[in-house]
Short mmCIF file of C-alpha atoms in Angstrom, two decimals:
data_model
loop_
_atom_site.label_atom_id
_atom_site.label_comp_id
_atom_site.label_asym_id
_atom_site.label_seq_id
_atom_site.Cartn_x
_atom_site.Cartn_y
_atom_site.Cartn_z
CA MET A 4 49.18 -12.72 24.62
CA ASP A 5 46.23 -11.21 22.86
CA ASN A 6 46.18 -8.46 20.08
CA LYS A 7 45.20 -5.80 22.19
CA GLU A 8 47.32 -6.53 24.75
CA ILE A 9 50.30 -5.65 22.01
CA GLU A 10 48.62 -3.35 20.59
CA LYS A 11 48.50 -1.65 24.05
CA LEU A 12 51.93 -2.09 24.38
CA ILE A 13 52.98 -0.22 21.29
CA GLU A 14 50.74 2.56 22.21
CA ASN A 15 53.21 2.25 25.45
CA LEU A 16 55.95 3.09 23.44
CA ASP A 17 55.22 6.56 22.27
CA ASN A 18 55.27 7.58 25.96
CA ILE A 19 58.69 5.17 27.17
CA VAL A 20 60.88 6.18 24.02
CA PRO A 21 60.34 10.26 24.20
CA ASN A 22 61.87 10.49 27.79
CA ILE A 23 65.46 8.31 26.71
CA THR A 24 68.34 11.00 25.90
CA PRO A 25 71.84 11.06 25.34
CA HIS A 26 72.37 11.69 29.52
CA SER A 27 69.75 9.15 30.19
CA SER A 28 71.20 6.58 32.25
CA ASP A 29 72.82 3.64 31.17
CA GLU A 30 70.18 1.67 32.91
CA GLU A 31 67.43 3.80 32.10
CA LYS A 32 68.60 3.68 28.39
CA GLN A 33 68.91 -0.35 28.68
CA LYS A 34 65.75 -0.98 30.14
CA VAL A 35 64.26 1.25 27.05
CA LEU A 36 65.46 -0.74 24.85
CA GLU A 37 64.59 -4.23 26.60
CA HIS A 38 61.16 -3.38 26.66
CA ILE A 39 61.25 -2.12 22.79
CA ASN A 40 63.11 -5.70 21.89
CA TYR A 41 60.07 -7.60 24.37
CA VAL A 42 57.05 -5.62 21.80
CA LEU A 43 59.30 -6.43 19.02
CA GLY A 44 59.50 -10.06 19.98
CA LEU A 45 55.21 -10.38 20.21
CA ALA A 46 55.31 -8.53 16.64
CA PRO A 47 58.20 -8.94 14.96
CA GLN A 48 56.84 -7.03 11.44
CA ASN A 49 55.35 -4.25 12.98
CA THR A 50 56.99 -1.49 11.63
CA ASN A 51 55.61 1.16 14.07
CA VAL A 52 57.96 -0.88 16.39
CA LEU A 53 61.07 -0.58 14.65
CA SER A 54 60.44 2.63 13.98
CA TRP A 55 60.38 3.77 17.81
CA LYS A 56 63.47 1.42 17.92
CA ALA A 57 65.28 3.61 14.94
CA ILE A 58 64.13 6.91 16.97
CA TYR A 59 65.77 5.34 19.82
CA TYR A 60 69.13 4.46 18.35
CA MET A 61 68.75 8.19 16.71
CA THR A 62 68.03 10.04 20.21
CA ILE A 63 71.35 8.40 21.81
CA GLU A 64 73.39 9.20 18.93
CA ASP A 65 73.99 5.46 17.93
CA TYR A 66 73.33 6.10 13.88
CA ASP A 67 74.53 2.56 13.29
CA ASN A 68 72.24 0.50 14.38
CA THR A 69 69.85 3.55 13.10
CA ILE A 70 70.42 2.51 9.68
CA LEU A 71 70.51 -1.24 10.26
CA THR A 72 66.58 -1.09 12.23
CA CYS A 73 65.49 0.92 9.45
CA LYS A 74 67.31 -1.51 6.72
CA GLU A 75 64.97 -3.98 8.58
CA ILE A 76 61.95 -1.42 8.10
CA LEU A 77 62.73 -1.79 4.15
CA LYS A 78 62.57 -5.05 4.17
CA ILE A 79 59.17 -5.55 5.23
CA ASP A 80 57.97 -2.86 3.53
CA PRO A 81 60.43 -1.46 0.79
CA ASN A 82 58.23 1.64 -0.07
CA ASP A 83 58.74 3.56 3.29
CA LEU A 84 59.82 6.78 2.52
CA MET A 85 60.58 7.50 6.12
CA ALA A 86 63.14 4.34 6.57
CA LYS A 87 64.70 5.90 2.88
CA GLU A 88 65.69 9.50 4.50
CA THR A 89 66.40 8.36 7.85
CA ILE A 90 68.98 5.75 5.94
CA GLU A 91 70.30 9.17 4.05
CA ASP A 92 69.99 11.45 7.07
CA CYS A 93 72.32 9.29 9.18
CA GLU A 94 75.00 8.35 6.89
CA LYS A 95 75.14 13.14 6.72
CA LEU A 96 75.18 13.16 10.08
CA LYS A 97 78.02 9.97 10.60
CA GLU A 98 79.80 12.38 8.30
CA LEU A 99 79.68 15.37 10.25
CA GLN A 100 79.92 13.62 13.64
CA THR A 101 83.62 12.51 11.82
CA GLU A 102 84.37 16.36 10.97
CA ILE A 103 83.48 17.57 14.32
CA GLN A 104 85.85 15.04 15.90
CA SER A 105 88.96 15.57 13.24
CA SER A 106 88.58 19.26 13.67
CA SER A 107 88.48 18.93 17.33
CA ARG A 108 91.49 16.87 17.84
CA SER A 109 93.30 18.93 15.33
CA TYR A 110 92.37 22.37 17.27
CA CYS A 111 93.25 20.72 20.52
CA SER A 112 96.81 19.82 19.22
CA HIS A 113 97.36 23.85 18.97
CA SER A 114 98.05 25.89 22.11
CA GLU A 115 94.94 27.19 21.99
CA SER A 116 94.17 23.65 23.84
CA ASP A 117 94.52 25.22 26.92
CA LEU A 118 92.35 27.24 26.84
CA LEU A 119 89.68 24.64 26.18
CA GLU A 120 91.00 23.18 29.06
CA LYS A 121 89.31 25.50 30.74
CA VAL A 122 86.22 25.55 29.87
CA PRO A 123 83.83 23.37 32.24
CA VAL A 124 83.43 20.05 30.55
CA SER A 125 79.23 20.05 31.08
CA PHE A 126 79.41 23.58 29.29
CA LEU A 127 80.82 21.10 25.78
CA VAL A 128 78.72 18.78 26.07
CA THR A 129 75.80 21.02 26.22
CA ALA A 130 76.83 22.81 23.58
CA LYS A 131 77.56 19.11 21.50
CA ILE A 132 73.88 18.30 22.00
CA ILE A 133 72.73 21.71 20.93
CA ILE A 134 74.55 21.44 18.03
CA LEU A 135 73.42 17.89 16.89
CA ALA A 136 70.00 18.53 17.94
CA ALA A 137 69.70 21.28 15.17
CA VAL A 138 71.21 19.05 13.02
CA ILE A 139 68.62 16.39 14.02
CA TRP A 140 66.01 18.90 14.04
CA PHE A 141 66.73 20.24 10.03
CA CYS A 142 68.47 17.43 8.60
CA CYS A 143 65.80 14.32 9.95
CA PRO A 144 62.03 16.30 9.80
CA ALA A 145 60.80 13.01 8.90
CA LEU A 146 62.58 10.72 11.47
CA ILE A 147 61.45 12.94 14.41
CA LEU A 148 57.93 13.76 13.61
CA SER A 149 56.89 11.18 11.72
CA PHE A 150 55.82 8.74 14.43
CA ASN A 151 52.59 10.45 15.79
CA ASP A 152 51.56 10.08 11.90
CA ASN A 153 52.84 5.99 11.75
CA LYS A 154 50.58 5.59 15.11
CA ILE A 155 47.43 7.36 13.68
CA LEU A 156 47.75 4.58 10.57
CA ASN A 157 48.23 1.58 12.76
CA ILE A 158 44.12 2.79 14.17
CA LYS A 159 42.57 0.21 13.49
CA ASP A 160 40.82 -0.85 17.19
CA PRO A 161 36.79 0.11 16.66
CA SER A 162 36.27 -0.04 20.22
CA ARG A 163 38.45 3.43 20.50
CA PHE A 164 36.04 5.05 17.95
CA GLN A 165 32.52 6.74 18.79
CA THR A 166 30.39 6.28 16.22
CA ILE A 167 28.73 9.62 13.80
CA LYS A 168 24.89 9.98 12.53
CA VAL A 169 25.19 9.99 8.56
CA ASN A 170 22.51 12.54 7.70
CA PRO A 171 20.90 12.07 4.42
CA LEU A 172 20.74 14.69 1.82
CA SER A 173 17.70 16.87 0.79
CA GLU A 174 16.74 19.09 -1.75
CA TYR A 175 17.66 22.61 -1.07
CA ASP A 176 16.37 23.81 -4.56
CA ASN A 177 14.80 27.65 -4.03
CA LEU A 178 15.24 28.07 -0.68
CA THR A 179 16.95 31.73 0.68
CA LYS A 180 20.29 31.92 2.34
CA GLN A 181 18.81 32.07 5.14
CA GLN A 182 17.48 28.98 5.29
CA ILE A 183 20.10 27.51 3.96
CA PHE A 184 22.14 28.49 6.94
CA ASP A 185 19.39 27.62 9.30
CA ILE A 186 19.95 24.07 8.01
CA ARG A 187 23.23 24.11 8.27
CA LYS A 188 23.36 25.29 12.11
CA GLU A 189 20.98 22.96 13.14
CA HIS A 190 23.59 20.22 11.80
CA VAL A 191 26.40 21.65 13.29
CA LYS A 192 24.44 21.94 16.42
CA ASN A 193 24.75 18.12 16.54
CA SER A 194 28.49 17.89 15.01
CA LEU A 195 31.88 17.31 16.76
CA PHE A 196 32.37 20.96 15.80
CA ALA A 197 29.71 22.46 17.81
CA LYS A 198 29.71 26.02 19.34
CA GLU A 199 28.01 28.47 20.59
CA ASN A 200 26.86 31.53 18.06
CA TYR A 201 27.89 29.04 14.86
CA GLU A 202 27.52 31.16 12.10
CA PRO A 203 28.19 29.82 8.78
CA ASP A 204 32.07 31.30 7.27
CA ASN A 205 30.84 34.02 4.85
CA SER A 206 34.42 33.36 2.56
CA VAL A 207 32.59 29.66 1.98
CA PHE A 208 28.98 30.03 2.23
CA GLY A 209 28.55 33.84 1.86
CA SER A 210 27.81 33.76 -2.14
CA ILE A 211 24.62 31.86 -2.36
CA VAL A 212 21.91 33.14 -3.91
CA ASP A 213 18.30 33.34 -2.76
CA ASN A 214 15.51 31.26 -4.65
CA LYS A 215 17.67 29.38 -7.14
CA PRO A 216 18.22 25.75 -7.42
CA TRP A 217 21.03 23.27 -6.58
CA TRP A 218 22.87 20.78 -8.79
CA GLY A 219 21.14 17.65 -8.31
CA THR A 220 22.49 14.32 -8.09
CA ILE A 221 22.23 13.39 -11.15
CA THR A 222 25.18 11.01 -12.08
CA CYS A 223 25.18 10.87 -15.51
CA ASN A 224 25.07 13.01 -18.87
CA GLN A 225 22.07 11.84 -21.46
CA LEU A 226 23.55 11.58 -24.95
CA ASP A 227 22.92 14.46 -27.31
CA TYR A 228 20.69 15.95 -25.50
CA LYS A 229 18.44 18.56 -26.72
CA GLY A 230 16.11 19.57 -23.57
CA ASP A 231 16.59 22.69 -20.88
CA TYR A 232 18.61 20.20 -18.35
CA HIS A 233 16.18 20.37 -15.90
CA GLU A 234 16.88 16.59 -14.83
CA ARG A 235 20.16 18.59 -13.52
CA ILE A 236 18.58 20.15 -10.62
CA GLU A 237 15.91 17.73 -9.68
CA GLY A 238 16.17 15.61 -6.35
CA PRO A 239 18.09 15.57 -3.23
CA SER A 240 21.27 18.49 -3.89
CA LYS A 241 24.13 17.29 -4.39
CA VAL A 242 26.04 19.52 -1.94
CA SER A 243 23.54 18.55 1.05
CA ALA A 244 26.13 15.26 1.09
CA GLN A 245 28.44 17.59 3.02
CA MET A 246 26.63 20.22 4.32
CA ASN A 247 23.97 17.94 5.89
CA ASN A 248 27.15 16.06 7.64
CA PRO A 249 29.51 18.25 8.97
CA ASN A 250 31.49 15.71 10.91
CA ALA A 251 32.47 14.69 6.76
CA LEU A 252 35.28 17.66 7.13
CA VAL A 253 36.69 15.77 3.28
CA GLY A 254 33.71 14.92 1.28
CA LEU A 255 34.02 13.34 -2.40
CA SER A 256 32.29 14.32 -5.43
CA LEU A 257 32.79 13.66 -9.25
CA PRO A 258 33.94 16.50 -11.11
CA PHE A 259 33.32 15.20 -14.39
CA ILE A 260 30.20 14.49 -15.30
CA PRO A 261 30.52 10.87 -17.94
CA TRP A 262 28.07 9.98 -20.41
CA GLU A 263 25.40 7.92 -19.89
CA TYR A 264 26.23 4.46 -21.80
CA ASP A 265 25.04 0.96 -21.70
CA TYR A 266 27.82 -0.41 -20.29
CA ASN A 267 27.91 2.26 -16.98
CA GLN A 268 24.24 2.47 -15.84
CA GLU A 269 25.37 0.36 -13.30
CA PHE A 270 27.06 3.42 -12.06
CA CYS A 271 24.58 6.38 -13.32
CA THR A 272 21.54 5.01 -11.50
CA SER A 273 23.43 4.07 -8.32
CA ASP A 274 23.41 5.52 -4.88
CA TYR A 275 26.47 5.49 -4.48
CA GLY A 276 27.78 7.87 -7.20
CA ARG A 277 26.38 10.42 -4.62
CA PHE A 278 29.59 9.73 -2.53
CA LEU A 279 27.31 10.26 0.92
CA PRO A 280 29.45 8.40 3.42
CA VAL A 281 28.21 4.88 4.95
CA SER A 282 29.77 5.51 8.09
CA ILE A 283 31.65 8.33 9.96
CA GLN A 284 33.34 7.26 13.00
CA TYR A 285 35.83 9.41 15.13
CA ASP A 286 38.51 8.90 17.71
CA LYS A 287 38.74 12.00 20.19
CA LYS A 288 42.34 10.89 21.69
CA ASP A 289 44.12 11.24 18.32
CA ASN A 290 41.74 13.77 16.92
CA LEU A 291 41.10 11.06 13.97
CA ILE A 292 38.02 11.39 11.61
CA VAL A 293 37.11 8.03 9.32
CA SER A 294 35.08 8.27 6.39
CA LYS A 295 33.90 5.71 4.83
CA TYR A 296 32.47 4.90 0.97
CA LYS A 297 30.92 2.84 -0.91
CA LEU A 298 32.38 2.14 -4.40
CA THR A 299 32.24 -1.19 -6.68
CA LYS A 300 34.45 -3.19 -8.86
CA ARG A 301 32.90 -2.79 -11.87
CA PHE A 302 33.59 1.43 -10.74
CA LEU A 303 37.16 0.55 -11.32
CA LYS A 304 36.36 -0.55 -15.18
CA TYR A 305 34.77 2.54 -16.02
CA ARG A 306 36.76 4.87 -18.33
CA SER A 307 36.44 8.49 -19.49
CA SER A 308 37.78 10.90 -21.58
CA VAL A 309 39.21 14.19 -19.86
CA ASN A 310 41.28 17.32 -21.25
CA GLY A 311 42.10 15.03 -23.81
CA LYS A 312 43.19 11.71 -22.00
CA MET A 313 41.00 8.49 -21.33
CA THR A 314 41.05 7.89 -17.76
CA ARG A 315 38.90 6.60 -15.08
CA TYR A 316 36.41 8.23 -13.02
CA PRO A 317 38.03 11.18 -11.25
CA ILE A 318 36.99 11.67 -7.86
CA GLN A 319 37.54 15.06 -6.40
CA LEU A 320 38.30 15.86 -2.37
CA SER A 321 36.09 19.14 -1.24
CA GLY A 322 37.20 21.14 1.63
CA LEU A 323 33.68 23.18 1.86
CA ASN A 324 33.56 21.57 5.69
CA ALA A 325 37.33 21.85 6.55
CA ARG A 326 37.29 25.36 5.12
CA ASP A 327 34.14 26.54 7.56
CA PHE A 328 36.08 25.32 10.39
CA GLY A 329 39.28 26.88 10.00
CA TYR A 330 41.26 23.94 8.78
CA ASP A 331 42.49 25.23 5.40
CA TYR A 332 45.59 23.28 4.60
CA VAL A 333 45.99 19.69 3.95
CA TYR A 334 48.47 17.39 3.54
CA ILE A 335 47.74 13.27 1.88
CA TYR A 336 50.43 11.64 4.17
CA ASP A 337 49.83 7.97 2.95
CA SER A 338 47.38 6.79 0.68
CA LYS A 339 46.66 3.22 -0.60
CA ASN A 340 45.61 2.13 -4.17
CA ILE A 341 44.63 5.89 -5.32
CA THR A 342 46.21 7.53 -8.36
CA MET A 343 46.54 10.97 -8.34
CA PHE A 344 45.17 12.87 -11.86
CA GLU A 345 47.94 15.73 -11.43
CA GLN A 346 51.30 13.83 -10.56
CA ASN A 347 53.57 16.62 -10.09
CA ASN A 348 51.22 19.18 -8.65
CA ASN A 349 48.98 17.64 -5.77
CA ILE A 350 48.70 17.32 -2.09
CA THR A 351 50.61 13.99 -1.88
CA GLU A 352 53.74 16.08 -2.68
CA GLY A 353 53.29 19.01 -0.28
CA ILE A 354 50.92 21.12 1.84
CA ARG A 355 48.29 22.37 -0.03
CA ASN A 356 44.92 24.83 0.43
CA PHE A 357 41.41 23.98 0.00
CA THR A 358 39.79 26.97 -1.90
CA ASP A 359 36.23 25.35 -1.93
CA TYR A 360 33.37 27.69 -1.73
CA ILE A 361 29.41 27.74 -2.74
CA HIS A 362 28.21 30.14 -5.40
CA LEU A 363 25.70 31.15 -8.25
CA GLY A 364 27.00 29.01 -11.61
CA GLY A 365 26.52 28.38 -14.73
CA SER A 366 28.17 24.25 -15.31
CA CYS A 367 24.50 22.65 -14.42
CA LYS A 368 23.40 24.81 -17.83
CA TYR A 369 19.80 25.25 -16.71
CA LYS A 370 18.39 28.90 -16.71
CA ASP A 371 19.79 31.83 -14.54
CA GLY A 372 22.57 29.13 -13.35
CA CYS A 373 22.44 26.79 -10.15
CA ASN A 374 23.97 26.90 -6.62
CA ASN A 375 27.01 24.93 -6.58
CA ILE A 376 30.88 24.19 -5.36
CA SER A 377 33.64 26.02 -7.02
CA PRO A 378 36.43 26.07 -8.12
CA MET A 379 38.25 23.07 -9.90
CA GLN A 380 40.92 21.75 -7.64
CA TYR A 381 43.26 19.65 -9.93
CA ASP A 382 45.63 18.96 -7.20
CA LYS A 383 42.69 17.13 -4.97
CA ILE A 384 41.52 15.02 -7.95
CA PHE A 385 42.06 11.34 -7.74
CA THR A 386 41.46 8.04 -9.42
CA VAL A 387 41.06 4.53 -7.65
CA TYR A 388 42.62 1.47 -9.62
CA LYS A 389 42.12 -1.43 -6.71
CA LEU A 390 39.41 -1.46 -3.32
CA PRO A 391 40.03 -0.97 -0.55
CA ALA A 392 42.07 2.46 -1.35
CA GLU A 393 42.54 4.45 1.31
CA ILE A 394 43.28 8.68 1.71
CA ASN A 395 45.18 9.66 4.57
CA MET A 396 45.19 13.38 5.60
CA LYS A 397 46.44 15.72 8.10
CA LEU A 398 44.64 19.10 8.19
CA TRP A 399 45.88 22.15 9.77
CA LYS A 400 44.01 25.40 10.30
CA LYS A 401 47.33 27.26 10.47
CA ARG A 402 49.75 26.49 7.40
CA PRO A 403 52.70 24.69 9.27
CA ALA A 404 56.75 25.05 8.98
CA ASN A 405 56.34 21.49 6.53
CA GLN A 406 53.99 18.41 6.16
CA TYR A 407 55.89 16.52 8.90
CA MET A 408 54.44 18.87 11.94
CA LYS A 409 51.62 17.02 14.25
CA ALA A 410 48.12 17.60 12.37
CA ASP A 411 45.40 19.32 14.29
CA MET A 412 42.44 17.13 12.69
CA TYR A 413 44.09 13.69 11.44
CA TYR A 414 41.01 12.32 8.50
CA ARG A 415 40.97 9.37 6.95
CA ILE A 416 38.88 8.38 3.78
CA ILE A 417 38.52 4.53 3.10
CA LEU A 418 36.48 3.52 -0.63
CA ASP A 419 35.28 0.04 -0.66
CA GLU A 420 32.58 -2.59 -1.35
#
């Protein structure tokens, strides 16, 4: 059996396992378990299959086997947070179940047991299910809601994706706001987010000022510079990497421009420093966009002093496009080979909102300022320490109850050579 056939069997689990309930017949339960074990025999190291096995046991309230299955996941991936949390939650549920059973025995030993005997068995069973379901929902959101996230992480089949055109950068210098809006509308018209009567969101683009220069694609600052900073507005406009590519919901930019030294000339003169995606792909079935960017191994060696500490060159996530289409909320639910700049306050810790917008600012230091993106968002800045690196995000239009809720859009950034 080839890999595609195995992937289809794995995908089929998300249609089979959720149909099982504690009231399903033994025959139905056995059939589903046999199917899970069959797929597991074909892909014994696949944590997604093991996760479905865990949810199966959780559904039928077999907490001991849920724990054993999660321990199997941890043997393969010791850092699997969901498996760790599920084990803790199942231990709590076992204790709760024991307490309920103990209380029931104690209560039934008294004369009130006569009253319970008159209550229909179906009512008691239903009450038990409701109580346990509520406990599971509030105690185990990671287990219940993260399976779709894990499924998204395992989508790698190229045949599932539609290739989206990447538009080149362009120069916006001295154009009017209306001219910029017309350019934006044309790109949106040819995007996944095309809609009739589209207008750029005023909170994002409303502060653009007519006939002003824009930050260019300068990558490094010149040492001991004494000029008028005209170099900073030359060439294609930096923000056009995002505005010309509406499908790139979350863009990348360098929030701190390093000084130009001999050792980092490869970066200072490179095209990849403009952070234009090399490819964009879309999986319609699961609402997943994948944007790929080029970096080099040499880039990983560069260091810069930022806020008094030496660090790899920081990169900032920008939600300019996401905000324009209403995806205000973001959470990184999985990442590889990156480190967040702010260790204790960042979008891997919980749901955050994008605040990107364009206005006239003085950061370019050119006379009378330039149109540019603000503000600095430290909770969305990261560094890359190894390639390939990957960032998997969940985007929502309305703030969800928690980060485990299914996203309105999934977005993956891949950085590789």
